[in-house]
Backbone as JSON, one array per atom type, in Angstrom:
{
  "sequence": "RALEAISYLALRESAVDREDLEISLFPDGANSAKTVYNTVSSARTLLGDDLFPPPEGGRYELSPAVVTDYGIFCELASDADETEDAGAAADLLHQALTLVRGEPFTGVGRGYSWVGPHRGMIVAQVVDAAEELAEVRLATGDWRAAEWAARQGLRAFPSDERMYRLLMRTARAAGNIPGVQRVFRELCDVLADPDVGVEPEDTVHPETVELLEELTGSVAR",
  "N": [[-8.05, -38.28, -57.61], [-9.7, -36.93, -55.85], [-7.85, -35.82, -54.08], [-6.63, -34.07, -55.83], [-8.74, -32.3, -56.26], [-8.93, -31.16, -53.72], [-6.43, -29.92, -53.57], [-6.66, -28.08, -55.65], [-8.79, -26.43, -54.77], [-7.69, -25.49, -52.4], [-5.81, -23.71, -53.25], [-7.25, -21.66, -54.22], [-8.4, -18.31, -53.99], [-10.92, -17.6, -53.57], [-14.35, -18.79, -53.54], [-15.38, -21.39, -55.82], [-17.43, -22.22, -58.65], [-19.43, -25.06, -59.65], [-19.06, -25.61, -62.38], [-16.58, -24.42, -63.03], [-14.92, -25.96, -61.41], [-15.3, -28.5, -62.53], [-14.32, -28.14, -65.15], [-11.64, -27.63, -64.63], [-10.74, -29.94, -63.27], [-11.5, -31.96, -64.96], [-10.53, -31.62, -67.81], [-10.93, -32.81, -70.28], [-13.49, -33.43, -70.2], [-16.02, -34.71, -68.07], [-17.24, -38.02, -67.34], [-19.86, -38.11, -66.5], [-22.35, -36.17, -64.74], [-22.39, -37.24, -62.27], [-19.83, -38.11, -61.83], [-18.32, -35.85, -61.13], [-19.68, -35.19, -58.82], [-19.11, -37.45, -57.22], [-16.36, -37.15, -56.95], [-16.13, -34.77, -55.48], [-17.5, -35.61, -53.21], [-15.8, -37.61, -52.25], [-13.57, -36.06, -51.66], [-14.6, -34.5, -49.59], [-15.04, -36.45, -47.72], [-12.42, -37.13, -47.11], [-11.52, -34.8, -45.84], [-13.55, -33.97, -44.09], [-16.64, -32.5, -42.93], [-16.3, -30.1, -41.56], [-13.95, -28.96, -42.52], [-14.35, -29.02, -45.2], [-16.98, -27.73, -46.08], [-20.47, -28.14, -47.06], [-21.54, -26.94, -50.3], [-22.38, -23.49, -50.85], [-24.87, -21.84, -52.46], [-24.18, -23.24, -54.72], [-21.45, -23.08, -54.9], [-18.09, -23.99, -54.27], [-15.88, -24.21, -51.5], [-13.06, -24.35, -49.37], [-12.49, -24.63, -45.83], [-10.95, -21.89, -44.03], [-9.11, -23.02, -42.37], [-7.79, -24.95, -43.74], [-4.7, -25.1, -45.02], [-1.84, -24.39, -47.11], [1.62, -25.17, -47.87], [2.52, -23.29, -49.66], [0.75, -21.17, -49.19], [1.49, -20.45, -46.57], [4.11, -19.73, -47.07], [3.71, -17.45, -48.67], [2.5, -15.71, -46.82], [4.57, -15.35, -44.95], [6.52, -14.19, -46.6], [5.19, -11.87, -47.33], [4.93, -10.63, -44.83], [7.62, -10.18, -44.35], [8.15, -8.32, -46.32], [6.78, -6.15, -45.37], [8.1, -5.5, -43.11], [10.19, -3.3, -41.43], [12.64, -3.61, -40.18], [15.65, -4.9, -41.18], [16.99, -7.24, -40.4], [15.01, -8.74, -39.09], [13.24, -9.06, -41.19], [14.79, -10.62, -42.9], [14.96, -12.94, -41.38], [12.33, -13.81, -41.5], [12.08, -14.35, -44.23], [13.87, -16.44, -44.36], [12.49, -18.36, -42.86], [10.35, -18.73, -44.59], [11.62, -19.84, -46.83], [12.47, -22.27, -45.87], [10.37, -23.91, -46.3], [10.5, -24.76, -48.86], [10.87, -27.53, -50.85], [11.39, -28.56, -53.29], [10.81, -28.57, -56.88], [7.69, -27.16, -57.73], [4.75, -29.19, -57.79], [5.88, -31.43, -59.03], [5.36, -34.05, -58.43], [2.96, -34.79, -59.54], [3.04, -35.28, -62.19], [1.7, -35.17, -65.4], [-0.84, -34.99, -64.65], [-2.31, -32.94, -63.33], [-3.84, -30.65, -64.95], [-4.22, -27.96, -64.61], [-2.15, -26.67, -63.33], [-0.14, -25.16, -64.49], [0.0, -22.12, -64.62], [0.18, -21.68, -61.85], [2.52, -23.01, -61.13], [4.53, -21.48, -62.42], [4.18, -19.0, -61.13], [4.68, -19.61, -58.43], [7.34, -20.5, -58.52], [8.64, -18.15, -59.39], [8.19, -16.45, -57.2], [9.52, -17.79, -55.14], [12.19, -17.75, -56.04], [12.65, -14.99, -56.11], [12.45, -14.38, -53.37], [14.57, -15.9, -52.4], [16.72, -14.65, -53.67], [16.59, -12.08, -52.53], [17.05, -12.66, -49.79], [19.59, -13.84, -49.92], [21.13, -11.69, -50.82], [20.95, -9.95, -48.65], [22.22, -11.47, -46.67], [24.77, -11.72, -47.77], [25.56, -9.08, -47.7], [25.95, -8.74, -45.03], [28.07, -10.3, -44.58], [27.67, -13.0, -44.14], [28.27, -15.55, -45.72], [27.7, -18.27, -45.84], [24.98, -18.5, -45.11], [23.93, -17.06, -47.21], [24.6, -18.71, -49.32], [23.02, -20.93, -48.69], [20.45, -19.83, -49.06], [20.46, -19.31, -51.83], [20.69, -21.92, -52.79], [18.26, -22.96, -51.95], [16.58, -21.53, -53.61], [17.31, -22.71, -56.03], [16.31, -25.23, -55.66], [13.67, -24.94, -56.25], [13.8, -23.91, -58.82], [15.85, -25.21, -60.82], [17.56, -24.28, -62.87], [17.99, -21.56, -62.73], [19.78, -18.73, -63.45], [20.35, -16.5, -61.92], [20.53, -17.46, -59.33], [22.79, -19.05, -59.53], [24.7, -17.14, -60.07], [24.68, -15.82, -57.64], [25.66, -17.89, -56.04], [28.24, -18.08, -57.07], [29.24, -15.66, -56.2], [29.06, -16.02, -53.44], [30.93, -18.02, -53.07], [33.22, -16.65, -53.76], [33.2, -14.72, -51.76], [33.84, -16.31, -49.67], [36.44, -16.69, -50.15], [37.09, -18.63, -51.95], [38.14, -19.29, -54.81], [38.44, -21.46, -56.69], [35.99, -22.61, -56.09], [34.19, -20.82, -57.2], [34.58, -21.32, -59.9], [33.76, -23.98, -59.99], [31.03, -23.73, -59.46], [30.26, -22.38, -61.76], [30.79, -24.33, -63.69], [28.96, -26.22, -62.85], [26.58, -24.92, -63.46], [26.84, -24.88, -66.27], [26.65, -27.61, -66.8], [24.01, -28.03, -66.09], [22.65, -26.53, -67.98], [23.45, -27.59, -70.42], [22.45, -29.67, -73.13], [22.92, -32.39, -74.55], [21.4, -34.12, -76.08], [19.91, -32.65, -77.84], [21.78, -31.15, -78.99], [22.54, -28.78, -77.71], [24.83, -26.54, -76.52], [26.59, -25.35, -73.6], [27.82, -22.79, -73.92], [26.18, -21.58, -75.66], [23.98, -20.84, -74.28], [24.48, -19.74, -71.73], [24.12, -16.79, -69.87], [25.44, -13.6, -70.81], [26.0, -11.91, -68.63], [26.59, -13.68, -66.6], [28.94, -14.86, -67.49], [30.6, -12.61, -67.54], [30.67, -12.07, -64.82], [32.03, -14.29, -63.88], [34.57, -13.84, -64.98], [35.18, -11.48, -63.67], [35.3, -12.29, -60.98], [37.23, -14.27, -60.94], [39.24, -13.6, -62.65], [39.7, -14.9, -64.97], [38.96, -16.18, -68.26], [35.98, -17.65, -69.35], [35.79, -21.01, -70.51]],
  "CA": [[-8.81, -37.12, -58.11], [-10.18, -36.19, -54.69], [-6.73, -35.02, -53.6], [-6.47, -32.97, -56.78], [-9.81, -31.33, -55.97], [-8.55, -30.45, -52.5], [-5.3, -29.04, -53.92], [-7.18, -26.99, -56.48], [-9.57, -25.51, -53.93], [-6.82, -24.89, -51.38], [-5.05, -22.63, -53.87], [-8.18, -20.6, -54.64], [-8.61, -17.2, -53.05], [-12.37, -17.43, -53.4], [-15.11, -19.99, -53.87], [-15.53, -21.66, -57.26], [-18.68, -22.92, -58.92], [-19.27, -26.44, -60.1], [-18.56, -25.64, -63.75], [-15.14, -24.15, -62.99], [-14.27, -27.12, -60.82], [-15.35, -29.6, -63.5], [-13.42, -27.84, -66.27], [-10.26, -27.73, -64.15], [-10.4, -31.31, -62.92], [-11.78, -32.85, -66.09], [-10.44, -30.78, -69.01], [-11.44, -33.54, -71.44], [-14.9, -33.71, -69.95], [-16.34, -35.78, -67.13], [-18.13, -39.03, -67.92], [-21.23, -37.73, -66.17], [-22.42, -35.25, -63.6], [-22.14, -38.03, -61.07], [-18.38, -38.2, -61.65], [-17.91, -34.66, -60.37], [-20.27, -35.33, -57.48], [-18.37, -38.46, -56.48], [-15.05, -36.59, -56.64], [-16.32, -33.83, -54.37], [-17.89, -36.39, -52.04], [-14.59, -38.26, -51.76], [-12.73, -35.01, -51.06], [-15.22, -34.12, -48.32], [-14.8, -37.57, -46.81], [-11.02, -37.02, -46.67], [-11.32, -33.64, -44.97], [-14.62, -33.8, -43.12], [-17.54, -31.38, -43.22], [-15.82, -28.85, -40.98], [-12.91, -28.4, -43.38], [-14.91, -28.91, -46.56], [-18.43, -27.63, -45.86], [-21.32, -28.24, -48.25], [-21.52, -25.7, -51.09], [-23.41, -22.47, -50.67], [-25.18, -21.26, -53.76], [-23.52, -24.01, -55.78], [-20.02, -22.73, -54.98], [-17.29, -24.81, -53.37], [-14.79, -23.5, -50.84], [-12.54, -25.03, -48.19], [-12.37, -23.82, -44.61], [-9.66, -21.2, -43.9], [-8.2, -23.86, -41.59], [-7.01, -25.76, -44.68], [-3.63, -24.24, -45.53], [-0.79, -25.04, -47.91], [2.96, -24.62, -47.69], [2.61, -22.09, -50.48], [0.04, -20.1, -48.5], [2.32, -20.01, -45.45], [5.25, -19.03, -47.69], [3.28, -16.11, -49.1], [2.28, -14.9, -45.62], [5.87, -14.99, -44.4], [7.17, -13.27, -47.53], [4.47, -10.6, -47.22], [5.34, -10.03, -43.55], [9.0, -9.7, -44.52], [8.11, -7.12, -47.15], [6.21, -5.05, -44.59], [8.93, -5.3, -41.92], [11.23, -2.3, -41.67], [13.91, -4.1, -39.66], [16.23, -5.79, -42.19], [17.29, -8.53, -39.8], [13.75, -9.46, -38.86], [12.71, -9.42, -42.52], [15.6, -11.73, -43.39], [14.57, -14.14, -40.63], [11.04, -14.24, -42.05], [12.36, -14.96, -45.54], [14.5, -17.73, -44.08], [11.41, -19.27, -42.5], [9.58, -19.03, -45.8], [12.39, -20.7, -47.73], [12.58, -23.62, -45.32], [9.23, -24.68, -46.79], [10.77, -25.18, -50.24], [11.47, -28.86, -50.88], [11.64, -28.97, -54.66], [10.0, -27.9, -57.88], [6.27, -27.36, -57.4], [3.87, -30.09, -58.53], [6.57, -32.46, -59.81], [4.83, -35.37, -58.12], [1.68, -35.1, -60.19], [3.24, -35.53, -63.61], [0.84, -34.37, -66.28], [-2.21, -35.21, -64.22], [-3.0, -31.72, -62.95], [-3.74, -29.81, -66.14], [-4.43, -26.55, -64.26], [-1.08, -26.17, -62.46], [0.84, -24.35, -65.21], [0.17, -20.76, -64.1], [0.59, -21.73, -60.44], [3.92, -23.41, -61.07], [5.36, -20.33, -62.78], [4.06, -17.97, -60.11], [5.35, -20.07, -57.22], [8.79, -20.49, -58.78], [9.1, -16.76, -59.42], [8.18, -15.9, -55.85], [10.58, -18.45, -54.37], [13.48, -17.24, -56.51], [12.77, -13.6, -55.65], [12.72, -14.4, -51.93], [15.92, -16.43, -52.23], [17.67, -13.62, -54.07], [16.57, -11.02, -51.53], [17.69, -13.12, -48.57], [21.01, -14.03, -50.19], [21.77, -10.37, -50.9], [21.05, -9.44, -47.28], [23.24, -12.24, -45.96], [26.07, -11.34, -48.32], [25.87, -7.73, -47.23], [26.4, -8.83, -43.63], [29.25, -11.16, -44.52], [27.32, -14.38, -43.83], [28.21, -16.2, -47.03], [27.06, -19.59, -45.72], [23.53, -18.3, -45.15], [23.62, -16.63, -48.57], [24.68, -19.91, -50.15], [21.82, -21.73, -48.4], [19.3, -19.18, -49.7], [20.54, -19.54, -53.27], [20.41, -23.34, -53.03], [16.82, -23.15, -51.81], [16.0, -21.04, -54.85], [17.55, -23.7, -57.08], [15.44, -26.38, -55.46], [12.42, -24.65, -56.95], [14.08, -23.61, -60.22], [17.23, -25.69, -60.9], [18.39, -23.66, -63.9], [17.94, -20.1, -62.63], [21.15, -18.22, -63.45], [20.55, -15.55, -60.82], [20.96, -18.23, -58.17], [24.18, -19.48, -59.76], [25.56, -15.96, -59.89], [24.79, -15.62, -56.2], [26.56, -18.93, -55.53], [29.59, -17.68, -57.45], [29.64, -14.56, -55.31], [29.27, -16.54, -52.08], [32.21, -18.73, -53.09], [34.29, -15.62, -53.76], [33.19, -14.11, -50.43], [34.51, -17.27, -48.78], [37.83, -16.79, -50.57], [37.21, -19.91, -52.65], [38.08, -19.04, -56.25], [38.06, -22.7, -57.39], [34.56, -22.81, -55.89], [33.5, -20.01, -58.21], [34.66, -22.04, -61.17], [32.93, -25.18, -59.88], [29.63, -23.32, -59.62], [30.04, -22.07, -63.18], [30.72, -25.61, -64.41], [27.69, -26.82, -62.47], [25.57, -24.26, -64.3], [26.99, -25.36, -67.64], [26.11, -28.97, -66.86], [22.55, -27.95, -66.02], [22.12, -25.95, -69.21], [23.8, -28.39, -71.6], [21.5, -30.7, -73.53], [23.56, -33.05, -75.69], [20.42, -34.83, -76.92], [19.44, -31.75, -78.91], [22.94, -30.4, -79.48], [22.67, -27.46, -77.09], [26.06, -26.41, -75.75], [26.48, -24.31, -72.57], [28.2, -21.45, -74.36], [25.07, -21.02, -76.45], [22.86, -20.51, -73.42], [24.86, -19.0, -70.53], [23.91, -15.36, -70.03], [26.69, -12.85, -70.78], [26.24, -11.37, -67.3], [27.21, -14.73, -65.81], [30.32, -14.98, -67.97], [31.33, -11.43, -67.07], [30.88, -12.23, -63.38], [33.11, -15.27, -63.71], [35.84, -13.17, -65.28], [35.41, -10.48, -62.61], [35.61, -12.93, -59.71], [38.39, -15.17, -61.02], [40.28, -13.05, -63.51], [39.92, -15.81, -66.08], [37.92, -16.2, -69.27], [35.29, -18.94, -69.38], [36.03, -21.84, -71.67]],
  "C": [[-9.36, -36.28, -56.95], [-9.08, -35.3, -54.13], [-6.46, -33.85, -54.53], [-7.52, -31.89, -56.54], [-9.46, -30.5, -54.74], [-7.43, -29.46, -52.8], [-5.77, -27.83, -54.71], [-7.91, -25.96, -55.63], [-8.71, -24.81, -52.9], [-6.02, -23.72, -51.95], [-5.94, -21.49, -54.36], [-8.26, -19.53, -53.57], [-10.08, -16.93, -52.82], [-13.06, -18.71, -53.82], [-15.22, -20.14, -55.38], [-16.84, -22.42, -57.48], [-18.39, -24.29, -59.52], [-18.67, -26.51, -61.5], [-17.06, -25.4, -63.79], [-14.38, -25.36, -62.45], [-14.22, -28.27, -61.82], [-14.37, -29.36, -64.64], [-11.96, -28.03, -65.86], [-9.85, -29.17, -63.89], [-10.58, -32.29, -64.07], [-11.73, -32.04, -67.39], [-10.94, -31.47, -70.28], [-12.91, -33.92, -71.29], [-15.1, -34.87, -69.0], [-17.3, -36.77, -67.79], [-19.6, -38.68, -67.68], [-21.2, -36.75, -65.01], [-22.11, -35.97, -62.3], [-20.63, -38.15, -60.79], [-17.87, -37.04, -60.82], [-18.43, -34.76, -58.94], [-19.48, -36.32, -56.64], [-16.98, -37.95, -56.08], [-15.14, -35.65, -55.45], [-16.67, -34.58, -53.09], [-16.68, -37.08, -51.42], [-13.66, -37.26, -51.08], [-13.29, -34.6, -49.71], [-15.03, -35.22, -47.29], [-13.38, -37.51, -46.25], [-10.85, -35.92, -45.63], [-12.34, -33.55, -43.83], [-15.42, -32.55, -43.42], [-17.03, -30.05, -42.67], [-14.79, -28.17, -41.89], [-13.37, -28.24, -44.83], [-16.43, -28.88, -46.44], [-19.21, -27.79, -47.16], [-21.35, -26.91, -49.0], [-22.67, -24.77, -50.74], [-23.65, -21.8, -52.01], [-24.47, -21.96, -54.9], [-22.04, -23.73, -55.91], [-19.26, -23.48, -53.88], [-16.14, -24.0, -52.78], [-14.37, -24.28, -49.59], [-12.52, -24.07, -47.01], [-11.02, -23.1, -44.61], [-8.64, -22.01, -43.1], [-7.37, -24.78, -42.48], [-5.96, -24.85, -45.32], [-2.64, -25.07, -46.33], [0.56, -24.44, -47.55], [3.11, -23.31, -48.47], [1.91, -20.92, -49.81], [0.85, -19.56, -47.34], [3.52, -19.24, -45.97], [4.87, -17.6, -48.04], [3.06, -15.19, -47.9], [3.61, -14.43, -45.03], [6.59, -13.98, -45.29], [6.51, -11.89, -47.47], [4.85, -9.88, -45.92], [6.74, -9.46, -43.65], [9.01, -8.4, -45.3], [7.61, -5.91, -46.37], [7.04, -4.73, -43.34], [10.08, -4.34, -42.23], [12.6, -2.76, -41.19], [14.47, -5.16, -40.61], [16.52, -7.18, -41.63], [16.06, -9.37, -39.58], [13.14, -9.91, -40.19], [13.48, -10.61, -43.09], [15.23, -13.03, -42.67], [13.24, -14.69, -41.15], [11.22, -14.92, -43.41], [13.01, -16.33, -45.36], [13.43, -18.76, -43.71], [10.62, -19.69, -43.73], [10.33, -20.03, -46.69], [12.61, -22.1, -47.18], [11.44, -24.51, -45.8], [9.47, -25.23, -48.18], [11.49, -26.53, -50.22], [11.77, -29.34, -52.29], [10.8, -28.16, -55.63], [8.52, -28.17, -57.59], [5.56, -28.31, -58.36], [4.59, -31.17, -59.33], [5.97, -33.84, -59.57], [3.56, -35.74, -58.85], [1.82, -35.36, -61.68], [2.4, -34.59, -64.46], [-0.62, -34.43, -65.85], [-2.98, -33.94, -63.91], [-2.87, -30.7, -64.08], [-3.77, -28.32, -65.82], [-3.23, -25.92, -63.54], [-0.1, -25.22, -63.16], [1.05, -22.95, -64.66], [0.65, -20.73, -62.65], [2.07, -22.05, -60.33], [4.82, -22.22, -61.36], [5.35, -19.26, -61.7], [4.82, -18.36, -58.85], [6.87, -20.01, -57.39], [9.34, -19.07, -58.74], [9.18, -16.16, -58.03], [9.28, -16.51, -54.98], [11.94, -17.88, -54.75], [13.69, -15.8, -56.05], [13.11, -13.55, -54.17], [14.14, -14.88, -51.66], [16.97, -15.38, -52.59], [17.75, -12.51, -53.03], [17.31, -11.44, -50.26], [19.19, -13.28, -48.78], [21.75, -12.7, -50.23], [21.96, -9.78, -49.5], [22.16, -10.15, -46.53], [24.64, -11.9, -46.47], [26.51, -9.98, -47.81], [26.38, -7.73, -45.79], [27.58, -9.77, -43.46], [28.95, -12.61, -44.21], [27.15, -15.15, -45.13], [27.57, -17.59, -46.97], [25.54, -19.48, -45.8], [23.1, -17.86, -46.55], [23.63, -17.83, -49.52], [23.44, -20.78, -49.95], [20.61, -21.15, -49.12], [19.29, -19.45, -51.2], [20.22, -20.99, -53.61], [18.92, -23.64, -52.88], [16.1, -22.64, -53.05], [16.15, -22.05, -55.98], [16.72, -24.96, -56.89], [14.11, -26.19, -56.18], [12.63, -24.44, -58.44], [15.55, -23.95, -60.49], [18.13, -25.01, -61.93], [18.4, -22.14, -63.85], [19.35, -19.52, -62.48], [21.4, -17.2, -62.36], [21.06, -16.26, -59.57], [22.41, -18.68, -58.32], [25.14, -18.3, -59.63], [25.74, -15.65, -58.4], [25.74, -16.65, -55.58], [28.01, -18.62, -55.88], [30.11, -16.58, -56.53], [29.87, -15.05, -53.89], [30.59, -17.3, -52.01], [33.36, -17.74, -53.04], [34.36, -14.95, -52.39], [33.88, -15.01, -49.42], [35.98, -17.42, -49.12], [38.12, -18.05, -51.37], [37.07, -19.69, -54.15], [37.81, -20.32, -57.04], [36.57, -23.02, -57.23], [33.73, -22.01, -56.86], [33.45, -20.75, -59.54], [33.82, -23.32, -61.15], [31.46, -24.85, -60.05], [29.32, -23.03, -61.08], [29.94, -23.36, -63.98], [29.42, -26.34, -64.09], [26.55, -26.23, -63.3], [25.63, -24.77, -65.73], [26.42, -26.77, -67.8], [24.59, -28.97, -66.86], [21.97, -27.48, -67.35], [22.38, -26.8, -70.45], [22.74, -29.45, -71.86], [22.05, -31.4, -74.77], [22.58, -33.75, -76.61], [19.93, -33.97, -78.08], [20.56, -30.85, -79.41], [23.09, -29.02, -78.9], [23.93, -27.44, -76.22], [25.91, -25.26, -74.75], [26.79, -22.91, -73.07], [27.12, -20.78, -75.2], [23.97, -20.48, -75.56], [23.22, -19.71, -72.18], [24.74, -17.5, -70.8], [25.25, -14.62, -69.95], [27.02, -12.28, -69.4], [26.94, -12.4, -66.4], [28.66, -14.91, -66.2], [31.17, -13.81, -67.48], [31.62, -11.53, -65.58], [32.0, -13.23, -63.11], [34.47, -14.62, -63.93], [36.19, -12.17, -64.17], [35.88, -11.15, -61.32], [36.87, -13.77, -59.74], [39.54, -14.61, -61.84], [40.58, -13.93, -64.69], [38.73, -15.77, -67.01], [37.3, -17.6, -69.3], [35.6, -19.7, -70.66], [34.95, -22.91, -71.77]]
}
């Protein structure tokens, strides 16, 4: 619970009061006021007073020295957006995407009740960055770097069709038509859900099917 408190505060852009912290960490209610106090005390023990100073005016906030991979990702992506040189911007996006190791918050199961909005926001930003970098790399003929970018996007969102369409295009740029078809089959496997009777053809976006036909000259089956 102390680690959850640290994670929650590290993702805040401003200080939070005790009530907000309690509601987020204990959505079903804390056993007592002492429970919240003990959680905060344990978190401060983990970080130390310099990184987790005592509250001011009843509001909790971590030191700016406490950073997250997501925070660094956002800074790099923002710098890329403000950089006029396309090559330098692409290098910044590459640095940002190296921080992506998987879907956000998968290790906490259902324990962190407050992560829903954060998970969606993080995934969207990662996929956007991956798409932008892949497009730049494709435009310069570096299909391997474009493929890497798309795969990083899929690490955060394994079923995003934009990333699969990019992978299909990178395979075609490499002159690998069977590779285009393999990527399409990979997407179908991801989308299929035999337990509930969902077939790939019911869920694949028409744009993806059209791209397959355009790149291979064949109709998807």
